[in-house]
């Protein structure tokens, strides 16, 4: 059975139910019987939705081939930060656990190895600690800051 | 309002249109924003602005369309930031606490550590879990980290006595000055250290430290008065997760109870009771106990003394021997000590008169019998199966020294020699078929399935005696496997008791100098007679 999904920029995607229900959000809509018409997804633009659906389709197709799936996932997640951000939000909104997991892991890997100063610089985060507060945190977890 | 603060940092990066209010399923991230920690820019008068040397434009707060992706990650709801951050290795996650108050609160969330550990669980217990092999001998320590399942050939870092490994403990100064000091036990990534201050400037005391060598946290248990006890005392250390966590089945390392047990050797064989001093983290006190057992207790001299106390399945075990024959294993539950001790018989095919050591492999008790002095020259390993019911011993490996193979010719030579070699240091924590043996001054990793020997470390630093025939063997009880879990175990903060402040070497020295001075004054007064006042 096919479902119709509408992105925020009003593009319609037709997908197999089996693919679409990788999203827990869509799955519960289907189970509640609300999926007869087009399902609007106002928080996901067409570019992102296309990527997400590609992910879902491949997870259905390659379900039994773990190695191939891992290769696909590794290649899939090599995207720009902006796209990664959109994927994260879409995966969260659509509740696609493995995509969320992979995307979060990717961001974590990007953060790993950076000092707090570097992280603030890269992500343009405001440091709202006073120098004393920051020193307190460093002291409490001294071993983590060493080396 | 959160939306307002976002305006300061970016005007309109969101190309998403507003969610349709009529739609039932709106899980928009913007909605979630209201739960975020408010970042009112008025409260934070200073805002660090960094020059991005690579970018040509200067980061202008009102016009951030040039840096959309950076801002976007900060716009993520806390729930997603949580999901990202707990996937970081512990060290980096803790550093991220100082990024901003929001990040700090996400990382300090009570479920953070739990999620971090659960997330890594499928990957743990693999062959490559890191651990540190810590060996203690005559006030010297050798700490060898193993990052992969075989580790490198290590001989420890830097200084001669290896005590730098525990440099963060206040008692190390006393140890360096040759005061009684000993690494007594380990549990996961915690170590139990004993230090004694002799009654010179005060009445003297024995103190136990529980420490985590990775985080360098420590606490001192309430001091025991110095006893100068010359008999044998075995010490056990065991932790269990708090009962609430056991029920939920969740893994959190912050809430646990622990016991430190001092077991005094009975002076006669077949004693009905054994004296113990037990420290309970629940009461915060030491408590003297007399514990009984269905069978008699014997002196701890000999094998029991060298085998030490092993924690397994939430209870403590030690060897019972009489007349140089192994009688069995005493089992004691320090969390329910009213029940007294019970007993595990040795394996039927164990040679009762031979040297035995024991350890634990992944929750199963193992016996190592060294028969290298016998004609057959072998060693055997039994494992206790079905612990909760009667428990049966199963002979897992029997290795003959003559069958050993190795790329290292000197190891092979030692294996073929008739002198006792191959005493147990420890069972490898991750791989059942690996065992660490001591061949003279070498730490050897033996694969009990393939009989292949590899070099795992050198003991010259611990056993500096020049003679190659010196037979100092390090008993298994002084070999500690300090784990490196994905999240280090916090050393319990003293809740129910007042942690004594450390008695520092500098204090000791100054007190001693003061006493010396006082004594000198008294001597002077005695030597020089007081002049008799002249009566005018």
PDB file of N, CA and C in Angstrom, chain A residues 29 40 42-43 81-82 85-86 88-89 92-93 101 104-105 107-108 111-116 119-129 133-134 137 141 143-147, chain B residues 23 25 27-29 32 44 46 48 50 52 69-76 80 83-84 87-92 94-101 103-104 119 214-216 488:
ATOM      1  N   UNK A  29       0.146   7.098  13.023  1.00  0.00           N
ATOM      2  CA  UNK A  29      -0.938   7.689  12.228  1.00  0.00           C
ATOM      3  C   UNK A  29      -1.658   6.611  11.441  1.00  0.00           C
ATOM      4  N   UNK A  40       0.563  15.594   5.798  1.00  0.00           N
ATOM      5  CA  UNK A  40       1.427  16.784   5.723  1.00  0.00           C
ATOM      6  C   UNK A  40       2.539  16.729   6.777  1.00  0.00           C
ATOM      7  N   UNK A  42       4.854  19.451   7.928  1.00  0.00           N
ATOM      8  CA  UNK A  42       5.247  20.855   7.789  1.00  0.00           C
ATOM      9  C   UNK A  42       6.630  21.169   8.346  1.00  0.00           C
ATOM     10  N   UNK A  43       7.203  20.251   9.083  1.00  0.00           N
ATOM     11  CA  UNK A  43       8.513  20.535   9.661  1.00  0.00           C
ATOM     12  C   UNK A  43       9.664  19.959   8.870  1.00  0.00           C
ATOM     13  N   UNK A  81      27.112  20.133   7.698  1.00  0.00           N
ATOM     14  CA  UNK A  81      26.512  20.372   9.005  1.00  0.00           C
ATOM     15  C   UNK A  81      25.070  20.828   8.890  1.00  0.00           C
ATOM     16  N   UNK A  82      24.794  21.672   7.920  1.00  0.00           N
ATOM     17  CA  UNK A  82      23.435  22.200   7.785  1.00  0.00           C
ATOM     18  C   UNK A  82      22.459  21.075   7.486  1.00  0.00           C
ATOM     19  N   UNK A  85      21.966  18.875  10.533  1.00  0.00           N
ATOM     20  CA  UNK A  85      21.027  19.501  11.451  1.00  0.00           C
ATOM     21  C   UNK A  85      19.595  19.216  11.019  1.00  0.00           C
ATOM     22  N   UNK A  86      19.315  19.395   9.734  1.00  0.00           N
ATOM     23  CA  UNK A  86      17.959  19.139   9.246  1.00  0.00           C
ATOM     24  C   UNK A  86      17.581  17.673   9.414  1.00  0.00           C
ATOM     25  N   UNK A  88      18.707  15.642  11.675  1.00  0.00           N
ATOM     26  CA  UNK A  88      18.486  15.416  13.098  1.00  0.00           C
ATOM     27  C   UNK A  88      17.071  15.805  13.497  1.00  0.00           C
ATOM     28  N   UNK A  89      16.691  16.998  13.082  1.00  0.00           N
ATOM     29  CA  UNK A  89      15.358  17.485  13.445  1.00  0.00           C
ATOM     30  C   UNK A  89      14.276  16.624  12.816  1.00  0.00           C
ATOM     31  N   UNK A  92      14.033  13.330  14.575  1.00  0.00           N
ATOM     32  CA  UNK A  92      13.396  13.511  15.868  1.00  0.00           C
ATOM     33  C   UNK A  92      11.898  13.681  15.702  1.00  0.00           C
ATOM     34  N   UNK A  93      11.518  14.517  14.753  1.00  0.00           N
ATOM     35  CA  UNK A  93      10.110  14.802  14.500  1.00  0.00           C
ATOM     36  C   UNK A  93       9.378  13.557  14.014  1.00  0.00           C
ATOM     37  N   UNK A 101      19.846   8.026  15.984  1.00  0.00           N
ATOM     38  CA  UNK A 101      21.030   7.487  16.634  1.00  0.00           C
ATOM     39  C   UNK A 101      22.284   7.793  15.819  1.00  0.00           C
ATOM     40  N   UNK A 104      23.025  11.630  15.704  1.00  0.00           N
ATOM     41  CA  UNK A 104      23.551  12.109  16.990  1.00  0.00           C
ATOM     42  C   UNK A 104      24.988  11.638  17.167  1.00  0.00           C
ATOM     43  N   UNK A 105      25.237  10.397  16.793  1.00  0.00           N
ATOM     44  CA  UNK A 105      26.597   9.864  16.924  1.00  0.00           C
ATOM     45  C   UNK A 105      27.560  10.660  16.060  1.00  0.00           C
ATOM     46  N   UNK A 107      27.329  13.837  15.181  1.00  0.00           N
ATOM     47  CA  UNK A 107      27.610  15.126  15.813  1.00  0.00           C
ATOM     48  C   UNK A 107      28.549  14.918  16.999  1.00  0.00           C
ATOM     49  N   UNK A 108      28.301  13.857  17.780  1.00  0.00           N
ATOM     50  CA  UNK A 108      29.171  13.564  18.926  1.00  0.00           C
ATOM     51  C   UNK A 108      30.601  13.336  18.446  1.00  0.00           C
ATOM     52  N   UNK A 111      32.273  16.516  17.824  1.00  0.00           N
ATOM     53  CA  UNK A 111      32.606  17.273  19.032  1.00  0.00           C
ATOM     54  C   UNK A 111      33.760  16.649  19.800  1.00  0.00           C
ATOM     55  N   UNK A 112      33.894  15.339  19.632  1.00  0.00           N
ATOM     56  CA  UNK A 112      34.906  14.633  20.409  1.00  0.00           C
ATOM     57  C   UNK A 112      36.288  15.188  20.105  1.00  0.00           C
ATOM     58  N   UNK A 113      37.078  15.350  21.124  1.00  0.00           N
ATOM     59  CA  UNK A 113      38.437  15.808  20.895  1.00  0.00           C
ATOM     60  C   UNK A 113      38.586  17.308  20.891  1.00  0.00           C
ATOM     61  N   UNK A 114      37.484  18.024  20.951  1.00  0.00           N
ATOM     62  CA  UNK A 114      37.590  19.481  20.971  1.00  0.00           C
ATOM     63  C   UNK A 114      37.502  19.978  22.410  1.00  0.00           C
ATOM     64  N   UNK A 115      38.284  20.995  22.694  1.00  0.00           N
ATOM     65  CA  UNK A 115      38.187  21.596  24.016  1.00  0.00           C
ATOM     66  C   UNK A 115      36.918  22.442  24.067  1.00  0.00           C
ATOM     67  N   UNK A 116      36.465  22.763  25.268  1.00  0.00           N
ATOM     68  CA  UNK A 116      35.259  23.594  25.370  1.00  0.00           C
ATOM     69  C   UNK A 116      35.389  24.911  24.603  1.00  0.00           C
ATOM     70  N   UNK A 119      34.823  24.217  21.011  1.00  0.00           N
ATOM     71  CA  UNK A 119      33.415  23.934  20.739  1.00  0.00           C
ATOM     72  C   UNK A 119      32.619  25.227  20.690  1.00  0.00           C
ATOM     73  N   UNK A 120      32.892  26.105  21.637  1.00  0.00           N
ATOM     74  CA  UNK A 120      32.158  27.382  21.658  1.00  0.00           C
ATOM     75  C   UNK A 120      32.430  28.158  20.386  1.00  0.00           C
ATOM     76  N   UNK A 121      33.670  28.103  19.965  1.00  0.00           N
ATOM     77  CA  UNK A 121      34.042  28.855  18.765  1.00  0.00           C
ATOM     78  C   UNK A 121      33.355  28.275  17.539  1.00  0.00           C
ATOM     79  N   UNK A 122      33.430  26.957  17.410  1.00  0.00           N
ATOM     80  CA  UNK A 122      32.854  26.319  16.217  1.00  0.00           C
ATOM     81  C   UNK A 122      31.349  26.494  16.159  1.00  0.00           C
ATOM     82  N   UNK A 123      30.705  26.362  17.311  1.00  0.00           N
ATOM     83  CA  UNK A 123      29.249  26.400  17.307  1.00  0.00           C
ATOM     84  C   UNK A 123      28.698  27.755  17.713  1.00  0.00           C
ATOM     85  N   UNK A 124      29.579  28.695  17.929  1.00  0.00           N
ATOM     86  CA  UNK A 124      29.165  30.051  18.284  1.00  0.00           C
ATOM     87  C   UNK A 124      28.253  30.065  19.502  1.00  0.00           C
ATOM     88  N   UNK A 125      28.756  29.439  20.570  1.00  0.00           N
ATOM     89  CA  UNK A 125      27.951  29.370  21.790  1.00  0.00           C
ATOM     90  C   UNK A 125      28.446  30.420  22.763  1.00  0.00           C
ATOM     91  N   UNK A 126      27.506  31.049  23.414  1.00  0.00           N
ATOM     92  CA  UNK A 126      27.854  32.062  24.400  1.00  0.00           C
ATOM     93  C   UNK A 126      28.337  31.380  25.681  1.00  0.00           C
ATOM     94  N   UNK A 127      29.444  31.852  26.202  1.00  0.00           N
ATOM     95  CA  UNK A 127      29.910  31.315  27.474  1.00  0.00           C
ATOM     96  C   UNK A 127      29.275  32.128  28.598  1.00  0.00           C
ATOM     97  N   UNK A 128      28.281  31.524  29.235  1.00  0.00           N
ATOM     98  CA  UNK A 128      27.577  32.286  30.267  1.00  0.00           C
ATOM     99  C   UNK A 128      28.078  31.980  31.669  1.00  0.00           C
ATOM    100  N   UNK A 129      29.239  31.362  31.773  1.00  0.00           N
ATOM    101  CA  UNK A 129      29.806  31.107  33.090  1.00  0.00           C
ATOM    102  C   UNK A 129      30.687  32.273  33.494  1.00  0.00           C
ATOM    103  N   UNK A 133      32.946  30.302  38.195  1.00  0.00           N
ATOM    104  CA  UNK A 133      32.113  29.122  37.973  1.00  0.00           C
ATOM    105  C   UNK A 133      32.821  28.134  37.063  1.00  0.00           C
ATOM    106  N   UNK A 134      33.455  28.674  36.029  1.00  0.00           N
ATOM    107  CA  UNK A 134      34.132  27.794  35.083  1.00  0.00           C
ATOM    108  C   UNK A 134      35.276  27.065  35.785  1.00  0.00           C
ATOM    109  N   UNK A 137      34.024  24.142  37.811  1.00  0.00           N
ATOM    110  CA  UNK A 137      33.728  22.941  37.027  1.00  0.00           C
ATOM    111  C   UNK A 137      35.012  22.208  36.667  1.00  0.00           C
ATOM    112  N   UNK A 141      36.149  18.216  37.974  1.00  0.00           N
ATOM    113  CA  UNK A 141      36.408  17.138  37.023  1.00  0.00           C
ATOM    114  C   UNK A 141      37.817  17.225  36.479  1.00  0.00           C
ATOM    115  N   UNK A 143      40.427  15.483  36.387  1.00  0.00           N
ATOM    116  CA  UNK A 143      41.045  14.388  35.641  1.00  0.00           C
ATOM    117  C   UNK A 143      40.618  14.409  34.170  1.00  0.00           C
ATOM    118  N   UNK A 144      39.397  14.895  33.909  1.00  0.00           N
ATOM    119  CA  UNK A 144      38.921  14.885  32.529  1.00  0.00           C
ATOM    120  C   UNK A 144      39.601  15.970  31.704  1.00  0.00           C
ATOM    121  N   UNK A 145      40.048  17.024  32.400  1.00  0.00           N
ATOM    122  CA  UNK A 145      40.656  18.130  31.671  1.00  0.00           C
ATOM    123  C   UNK A 145      42.152  17.955  31.501  1.00  0.00           C
ATOM    124  N   UNK A 146      42.707  17.013  32.234  1.00  0.00           N
ATOM    125  CA  UNK A 146      44.162  16.862  32.152  1.00  0.00           C
ATOM    126  C   UNK A 146      44.581  16.217  30.859  1.00  0.00           C
ATOM    127  N   UNK A 147      45.842  16.371  30.544  1.00  0.00           N
ATOM    128  CA  UNK A 147      46.441  15.731  29.369  1.00  0.00           C
ATOM    129  C   UNK A 147      46.000  16.459  28.123  1.00  0.00           C
TER     130      UNK A 147
ATOM    131  N   UNK B  23      -3.037  21.284  12.688  1.00  0.00           N
ATOM    132  CA  UNK B  23      -2.521  19.929  12.536  1.00  0.00           C
ATOM    133  C   UNK B  23      -2.385  19.247  13.893  1.00  0.00           C
ATOM    134  N   UNK B  25      -0.596  16.546  14.749  1.00  0.00           N
ATOM    135  CA  UNK B  25       0.729  16.132  15.186  1.00  0.00           C
ATOM    136  C   UNK B  25       1.738  17.230  14.920  1.00  0.00           C
ATOM    137  N   UNK B  27       5.058  18.219  16.373  1.00  0.00           N
ATOM    138  CA  UNK B  27       6.148  18.010  17.313  1.00  0.00           C
ATOM    139  C   UNK B  27       7.271  18.932  16.916  1.00  0.00           C
ATOM    140  N   UNK B  28       6.906  20.152  16.662  1.00  0.00           N
ATOM    141  CA  UNK B  28       7.909  21.050  16.110  1.00  0.00           C
ATOM    142  C   UNK B  28       8.971  21.346  17.149  1.00  0.00           C
ATOM    143  N   UNK B  29      10.130  21.554  16.667  1.00  0.00           N
ATOM    144  CA  UNK B  29      11.207  21.853  17.604  1.00  0.00           C
ATOM    145  C   UNK B  29      10.986  23.203  18.230  1.00  0.00           C
ATOM    146  N   UNK B  32       9.094  22.846  21.397  1.00  0.00           N
ATOM    147  CA  UNK B  32       9.940  22.338  22.468  1.00  0.00           C
ATOM    148  C   UNK B  32      10.820  23.422  23.051  1.00  0.00           C
ATOM    149  N   UNK B  44      23.275  38.003  30.836  1.00  0.00           N
ATOM    150  CA  UNK B  44      24.672  37.657  30.587  1.00  0.00           C
ATOM    151  C   UNK B  44      25.345  38.824  29.902  1.00  0.00           C
ATOM    152  N   UNK B  46      28.278  39.792  29.519  1.00  0.00           N
ATOM    153  CA  UNK B  46      29.405  39.691  28.603  1.00  0.00           C
ATOM    154  C   UNK B  46      29.199  38.529  27.667  1.00  0.00           C
ATOM    155  N   UNK B  48      31.194  36.370  24.858  1.00  0.00           N
ATOM    156  CA  UNK B  48      32.491  36.164  24.224  1.00  0.00           C
ATOM    157  C   UNK B  48      32.289  36.140  22.728  1.00  0.00           C
ATOM    158  N   UNK B  50      34.342  35.549  19.320  1.00  0.00           N
ATOM    159  CA  UNK B  50      35.644  35.114  18.824  1.00  0.00           C
ATOM    160  C   UNK B  50      35.834  35.569  17.393  1.00  0.00           C
ATOM    161  N   UNK B  52      36.800  34.713  13.945  1.00  0.00           N
ATOM    162  CA  UNK B  52      37.027  33.504  13.158  1.00  0.00           C
ATOM    163  C   UNK B  52      37.979  33.879  12.050  1.00  0.00           C
ATOM    164  N   UNK B  69      24.834  27.237   9.976  1.00  0.00           N
ATOM    165  CA  UNK B  69      24.920  25.915  10.592  1.00  0.00           C
ATOM    166  C   UNK B  69      25.374  25.970  12.043  1.00  0.00           C
ATOM    167  N   UNK B  70      26.216  26.939  12.383  1.00  0.00           N
ATOM    168  CA  UNK B  70      26.695  27.001  13.748  1.00  0.00           C
ATOM    169  C   UNK B  70      25.544  27.284  14.694  1.00  0.00           C
ATOM    170  N   UNK B  71      24.781  28.282  14.368  1.00  0.00           N
ATOM    171  CA  UNK B  71      23.693  28.671  15.254  1.00  0.00           C
ATOM    172  C   UNK B  71      22.694  27.554  15.373  1.00  0.00           C
ATOM    173  N   UNK B  72      22.492  26.857  14.238  1.00  0.00           N
ATOM    174  CA  UNK B  72      21.448  25.845  14.231  1.00  0.00           C
ATOM    175  C   UNK B  72      21.672  24.780  15.293  1.00  0.00           C
ATOM    176  N   UNK B  73      22.916  24.383  15.489  1.00  0.00           N
ATOM    177  CA  UNK B  73      23.129  23.316  16.461  1.00  0.00           C
ATOM    178  C   UNK B  73      22.770  23.785  17.861  1.00  0.00           C
ATOM    179  N   UNK B  74      22.968  25.035  18.127  1.00  0.00           N
ATOM    180  CA  UNK B  74      22.581  25.541  19.436  1.00  0.00           C
ATOM    181  C   UNK B  74      21.074  25.641  19.584  1.00  0.00           C
ATOM    182  N   UNK B  75      20.359  25.625  18.456  1.00  0.00           N
ATOM    183  CA  UNK B  75      18.908  25.737  18.519  1.00  0.00           C
ATOM    184  C   UNK B  75      18.239  24.404  18.814  1.00  0.00           C
ATOM    185  N   UNK B  76      19.002  23.354  18.799  1.00  0.00           N
ATOM    186  CA  UNK B  76      18.402  22.051  19.037  1.00  0.00           C
ATOM    187  C   UNK B  76      17.793  22.012  20.426  1.00  0.00           C
ATOM    188  N   UNK B  80      17.500  16.638  22.297  1.00  0.00           N
ATOM    189  CA  UNK B  80      18.427  16.164  21.264  1.00  0.00           C
ATOM    190  C   UNK B  80      19.871  16.411  21.691  1.00  0.00           C
ATOM    191  N   UNK B  83      20.810  13.616  23.716  1.00  0.00           N
ATOM    192  CA  UNK B  83      21.103  12.418  22.924  1.00  0.00           C
ATOM    193  C   UNK B  83      22.491  12.474  22.300  1.00  0.00           C
ATOM    194  N   UNK B  84      22.902  13.678  21.908  1.00  0.00           N
ATOM    195  CA  UNK B  84      24.222  13.806  21.291  1.00  0.00           C
ATOM    196  C   UNK B  84      25.314  13.660  22.349  1.00  0.00           C
ATOM    197  N   UNK B  87      26.589  10.385  23.984  1.00  0.00           N
ATOM    198  CA  UNK B  87      27.361   9.499  23.125  1.00  0.00           C
ATOM    199  C   UNK B  87      28.843   9.838  23.123  1.00  0.00           C
ATOM    200  N   UNK B  88      29.180  10.931  23.795  1.00  0.00           N
ATOM    201  CA  UNK B  88      30.589  11.290  23.887  1.00  0.00           C
ATOM    202  C   UNK B  88      31.264  10.408  24.925  1.00  0.00           C
ATOM    203  N   UNK B  89      32.546  10.088  24.704  1.00  0.00           N
ATOM    204  CA  UNK B  89      33.267   9.385  25.772  1.00  0.00           C
ATOM    205  C   UNK B  89      33.269  10.256  27.028  1.00  0.00           C
ATOM    206  N   UNK B  90      33.322   9.599  28.152  1.00  0.00           N
ATOM    207  CA  UNK B  90      33.166  10.269  29.442  1.00  0.00           C
ATOM    208  C   UNK B  90      34.023  11.512  29.594  1.00  0.00           C
ATOM    209  N   UNK B  91      35.287  11.390  29.252  1.00  0.00           N
ATOM    210  CA  UNK B  91      36.218  12.509  29.445  1.00  0.00           C
ATOM    211  C   UNK B  91      35.741  13.761  28.703  1.00  0.00           C
ATOM    212  N   UNK B  92      35.288  13.593  27.464  1.00  0.00           N
ATOM    213  CA  UNK B  92      34.864  14.745  26.664  1.00  0.00           C
ATOM    214  C   UNK B  92      33.533  15.279  27.135  1.00  0.00           C
ATOM    215  N   UNK B  94      32.497  15.302  30.151  1.00  0.00           N
ATOM    216  CA  UNK B  94      32.725  16.099  31.357  1.00  0.00           C
ATOM    217  C   UNK B  94      33.351  17.453  31.021  1.00  0.00           C
ATOM    218  N   UNK B  95      34.220  17.468  30.025  1.00  0.00           N
ATOM    219  CA  UNK B  95      34.799  18.762  29.620  1.00  0.00           C
ATOM    220  C   UNK B  95      33.714  19.677  29.084  1.00  0.00           C
ATOM    221  N   UNK B  96      32.739  19.080  28.395  1.00  0.00           N
ATOM    222  CA  UNK B  96      31.675  19.898  27.790  1.00  0.00           C
ATOM    223  C   UNK B  96      30.799  20.583  28.830  1.00  0.00           C
ATOM    224  N   UNK B  97      30.929  20.156  30.066  1.00  0.00           N
ATOM    225  CA  UNK B  97      30.151  20.839  31.111  1.00  0.00           C
ATOM    226  C   UNK B  97      30.501  22.314  31.161  1.00  0.00           C
ATOM    227  N   UNK B  98      31.732  22.637  30.794  1.00  0.00           N
ATOM    228  CA  UNK B  98      32.133  24.038  30.931  1.00  0.00           C
ATOM    229  C   UNK B  98      31.847  24.863  29.677  1.00  0.00           C
ATOM    230  N   UNK B  99      31.154  24.280  28.692  1.00  0.00           N
ATOM    231  CA  UNK B  99      30.856  25.039  27.473  1.00  0.00           C
ATOM    232  C   UNK B  99      29.852  26.150  27.765  1.00  0.00           C
ATOM    233  N   UNK B 100      28.748  25.778  28.391  1.00  0.00           N
ATOM    234  CA  UNK B 100      27.745  26.785  28.744  1.00  0.00           C
ATOM    235  C   UNK B 100      26.860  26.203  29.829  1.00  0.00           C
ATOM    236  N   UNK B 101      26.064  27.053  30.449  1.00  0.00           N
ATOM    237  CA  UNK B 101      25.204  26.577  31.540  1.00  0.00           C
ATOM    238  C   UNK B 101      24.188  25.558  31.042  1.00  0.00           C
ATOM    239  N   UNK B 103      24.563  23.460  28.514  1.00  0.00           N
ATOM    240  CA  UNK B 103      25.236  22.182  28.300  1.00  0.00           C
ATOM    241  C   UNK B 103      25.526  21.522  29.647  1.00  0.00           C
ATOM    242  N   UNK B 104      25.912  22.341  30.615  1.00  0.00           N
ATOM    243  CA  UNK B 104      26.223  21.785  31.930  1.00  0.00           C
ATOM    244  C   UNK B 104      24.997  21.119  32.531  1.00  0.00           C
ATOM    245  N   UNK B 119      24.176   2.896  26.621  1.00  0.00           N
ATOM    246  CA  UNK B 119      24.462   3.032  25.202  1.00  0.00           C
ATOM    247  C   UNK B 119      25.692   2.235  24.816  1.00  0.00           C
ATOM    248  N   UNK B 214      41.790   6.729  38.267  1.00  0.00           N
ATOM    249  CA  UNK B 214      41.577   7.498  37.035  1.00  0.00           C
ATOM    250  C   UNK B 214      41.072   8.901  37.357  1.00  0.00           C
ATOM    251  N   UNK B 215      40.043   8.981  38.200  1.00  0.00           N
ATOM    252  CA  UNK B 215      39.504  10.297  38.531  1.00  0.00           C
ATOM    253  C   UNK B 215      40.264  10.949  39.664  1.00  0.00           C
ATOM    254  N   UNK B 216      41.128  10.162  40.325  1.00  0.00           N
ATOM    255  CA  UNK B 216      41.933  10.668  41.449  1.00  0.00           C
ATOM    256  C   UNK B 216      41.067  11.120  42.622  1.00  0.00           C
ATOM    257  N   UNK B 488      33.737   6.292  34.827  1.00  0.00           N
ATOM    258  CA  UNK B 488      34.417   5.876  36.053  1.00  0.00           C
ATOM    259  C   UNK B 488      33.486   5.880  37.261  1.00  0.00           C
TER     260      UNK B 488
END
